[in-house]
mmCIF file of C-alpha atoms in Angstrom:
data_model
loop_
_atom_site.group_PDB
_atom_site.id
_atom_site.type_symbol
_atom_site.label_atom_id
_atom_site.label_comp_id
_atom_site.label_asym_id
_atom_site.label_seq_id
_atom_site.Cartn_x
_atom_site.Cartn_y
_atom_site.Cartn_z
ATOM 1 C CA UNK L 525 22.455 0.590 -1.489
ATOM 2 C CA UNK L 526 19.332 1.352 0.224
ATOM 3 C CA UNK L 527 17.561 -0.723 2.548
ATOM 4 C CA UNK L 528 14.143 -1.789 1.447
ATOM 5 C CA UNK L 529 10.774 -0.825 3.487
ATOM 6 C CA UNK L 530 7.778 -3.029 2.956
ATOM 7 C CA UNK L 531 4.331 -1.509 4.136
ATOM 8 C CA UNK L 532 1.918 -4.250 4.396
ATOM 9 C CA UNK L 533 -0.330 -6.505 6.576
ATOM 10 C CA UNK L 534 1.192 -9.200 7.733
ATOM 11 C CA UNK L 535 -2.321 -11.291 7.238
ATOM 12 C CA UNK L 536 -2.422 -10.606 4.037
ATOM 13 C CA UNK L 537 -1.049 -13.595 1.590
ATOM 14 C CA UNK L 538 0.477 -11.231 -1.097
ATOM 15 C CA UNK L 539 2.630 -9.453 1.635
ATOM 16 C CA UNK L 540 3.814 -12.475 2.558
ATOM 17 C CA UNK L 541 4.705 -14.006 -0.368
ATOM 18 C CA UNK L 542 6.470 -10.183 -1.295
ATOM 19 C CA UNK L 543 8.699 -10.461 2.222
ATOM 20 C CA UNK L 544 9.548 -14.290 1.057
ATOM 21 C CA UNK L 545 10.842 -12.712 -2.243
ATOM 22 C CA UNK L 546 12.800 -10.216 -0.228
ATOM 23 C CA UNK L 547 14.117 -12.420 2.006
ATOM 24 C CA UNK L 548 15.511 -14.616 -1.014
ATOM 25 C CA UNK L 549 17.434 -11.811 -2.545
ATOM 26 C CA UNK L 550 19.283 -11.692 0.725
ATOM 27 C CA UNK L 551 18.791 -7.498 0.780
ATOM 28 C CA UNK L 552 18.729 -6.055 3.621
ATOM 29 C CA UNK L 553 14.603 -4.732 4.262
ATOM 30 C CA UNK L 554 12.695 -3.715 6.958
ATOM 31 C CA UNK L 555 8.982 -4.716 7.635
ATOM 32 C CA UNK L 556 6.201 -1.842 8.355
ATOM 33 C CA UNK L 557 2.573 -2.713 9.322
ATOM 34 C CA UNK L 558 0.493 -0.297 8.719
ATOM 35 C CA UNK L 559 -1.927 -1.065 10.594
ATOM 36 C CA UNK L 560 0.250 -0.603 13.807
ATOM 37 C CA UNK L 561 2.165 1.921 12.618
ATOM 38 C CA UNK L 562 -0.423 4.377 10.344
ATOM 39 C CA UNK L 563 0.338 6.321 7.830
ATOM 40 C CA UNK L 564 0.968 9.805 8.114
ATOM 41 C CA UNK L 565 -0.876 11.735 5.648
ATOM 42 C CA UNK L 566 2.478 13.350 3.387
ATOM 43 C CA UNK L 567 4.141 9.866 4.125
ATOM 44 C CA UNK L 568 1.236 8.136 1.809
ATOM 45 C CA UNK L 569 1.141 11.025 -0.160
ATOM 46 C CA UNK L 570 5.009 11.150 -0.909
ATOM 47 C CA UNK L 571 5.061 7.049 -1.382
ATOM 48 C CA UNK L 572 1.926 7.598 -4.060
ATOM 49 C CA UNK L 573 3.810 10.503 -5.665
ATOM 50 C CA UNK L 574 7.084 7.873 -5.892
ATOM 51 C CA UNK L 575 5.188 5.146 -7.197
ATOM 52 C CA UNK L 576 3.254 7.070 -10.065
ATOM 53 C CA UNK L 577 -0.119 6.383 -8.365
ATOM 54 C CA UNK L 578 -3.476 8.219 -7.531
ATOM 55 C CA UNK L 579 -4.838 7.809 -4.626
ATOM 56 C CA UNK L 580 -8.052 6.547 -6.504
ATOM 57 C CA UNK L 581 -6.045 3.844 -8.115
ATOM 58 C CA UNK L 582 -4.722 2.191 -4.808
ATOM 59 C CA UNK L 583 -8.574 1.796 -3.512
ATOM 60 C CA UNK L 584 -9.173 -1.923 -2.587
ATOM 61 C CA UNK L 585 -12.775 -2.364 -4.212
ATOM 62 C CA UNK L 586 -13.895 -5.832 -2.921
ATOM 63 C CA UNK L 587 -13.682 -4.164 0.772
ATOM 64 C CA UNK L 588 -17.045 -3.682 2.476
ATOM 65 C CA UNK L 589 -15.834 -0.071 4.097
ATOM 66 C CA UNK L 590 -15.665 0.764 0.116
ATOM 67 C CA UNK L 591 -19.307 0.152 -0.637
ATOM 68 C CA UNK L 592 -20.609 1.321 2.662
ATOM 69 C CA UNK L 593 -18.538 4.899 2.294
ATOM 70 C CA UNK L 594 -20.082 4.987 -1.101
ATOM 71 C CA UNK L 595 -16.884 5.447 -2.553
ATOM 72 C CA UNK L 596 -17.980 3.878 -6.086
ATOM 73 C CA UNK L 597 -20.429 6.748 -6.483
ATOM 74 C CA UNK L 598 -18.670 9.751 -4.962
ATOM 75 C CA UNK L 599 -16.180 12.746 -6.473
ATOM 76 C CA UNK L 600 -13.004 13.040 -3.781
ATOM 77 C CA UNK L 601 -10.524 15.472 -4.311
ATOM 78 C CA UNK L 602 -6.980 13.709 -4.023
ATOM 79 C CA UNK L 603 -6.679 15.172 -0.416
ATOM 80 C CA UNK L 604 -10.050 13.613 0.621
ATOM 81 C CA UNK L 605 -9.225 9.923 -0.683
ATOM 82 C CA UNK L 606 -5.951 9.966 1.419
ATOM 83 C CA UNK L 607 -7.610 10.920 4.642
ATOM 84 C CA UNK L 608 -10.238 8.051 4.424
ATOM 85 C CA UNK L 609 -7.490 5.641 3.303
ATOM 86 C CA UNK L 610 -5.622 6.476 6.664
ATOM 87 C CA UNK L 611 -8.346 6.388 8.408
ATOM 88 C CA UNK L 612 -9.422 3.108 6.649
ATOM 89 C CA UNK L 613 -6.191 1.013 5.816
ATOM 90 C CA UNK L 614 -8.117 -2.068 4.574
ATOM 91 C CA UNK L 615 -9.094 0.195 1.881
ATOM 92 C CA UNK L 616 -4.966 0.245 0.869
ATOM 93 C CA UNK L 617 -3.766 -1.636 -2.243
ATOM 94 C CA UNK L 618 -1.029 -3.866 -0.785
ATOM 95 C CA UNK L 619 2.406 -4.295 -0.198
ATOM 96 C CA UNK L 620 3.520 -0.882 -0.807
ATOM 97 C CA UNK L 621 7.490 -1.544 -1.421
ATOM 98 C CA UNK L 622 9.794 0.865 -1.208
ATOM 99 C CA UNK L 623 13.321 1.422 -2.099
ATOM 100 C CA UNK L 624 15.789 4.591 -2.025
ATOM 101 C CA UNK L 625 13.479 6.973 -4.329
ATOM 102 C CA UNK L 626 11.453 3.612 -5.985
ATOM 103 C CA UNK L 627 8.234 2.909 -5.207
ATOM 104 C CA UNK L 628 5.890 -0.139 -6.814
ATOM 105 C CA UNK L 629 2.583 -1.163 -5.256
ATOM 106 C CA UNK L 630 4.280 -5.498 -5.277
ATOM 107 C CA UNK L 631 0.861 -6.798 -6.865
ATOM 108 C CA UNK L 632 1.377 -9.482 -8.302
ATOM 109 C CA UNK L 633 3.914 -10.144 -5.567
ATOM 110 C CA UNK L 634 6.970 -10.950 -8.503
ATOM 111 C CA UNK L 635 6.569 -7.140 -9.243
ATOM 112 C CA UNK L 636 9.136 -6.561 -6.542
ATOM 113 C CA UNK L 637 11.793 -8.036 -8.447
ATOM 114 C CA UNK L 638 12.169 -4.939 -10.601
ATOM 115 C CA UNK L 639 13.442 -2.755 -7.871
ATOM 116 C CA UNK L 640 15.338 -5.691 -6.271
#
């Protein structure tokens, strides 16, 4: 069984309650903050590719970086979007969770239970 990795921010509410969940399933995980440890650019791009996901779908909206990049009214290629998301994480949908060759973006938080 593979261990699960959790990519989030450990201010963030969501991520917390997602590691909680974890944590009560008794499997063994491992935390990653992202914002310590950045993404590499094929890491993102391989978890995306996992999970089913464009880049443009994982783009936090509400996020002031987002309006003042002009993101709303722009055309990024795929490879454009993932270098300002590294280079922004706030921009990052969040918890990424990740196990073996699953991926789910764990919003809402009980999401994780399907790959638990």
């Amino acid at each position: 069984m593979a261990d699960i990795l959790i990519y989030h921010k450990p201010t963030c509410s969501t991520c917390r309650q997602v590691i909680k969940l974890v944590e009560q399933s008794g499997q063994p995980y491992t935390t990653i903050n992202y914002y310590e440890k950045t993404f590499s650019k094929s890491t993102l791009k391989g978890l995306l590719k996992k999970a089913g996901i464009k880049s443009s779908e994982i783009i936090r909206k509400k996020e002031e970086i987002y309006k003042k990049l002009n993101l709303q009214n722009s055309e990024f290629t795929d490879d454009e979007l993932l270098d300002i998301l590294i280079k922004h994480p706030d921009l990052i949908q969040r918890p990424l969770v990740q196990k073996g060759d699953q991926v789910i973006l764990a919003r809402p938080p009980e999401t994780v239970t399907k790959i638990l």
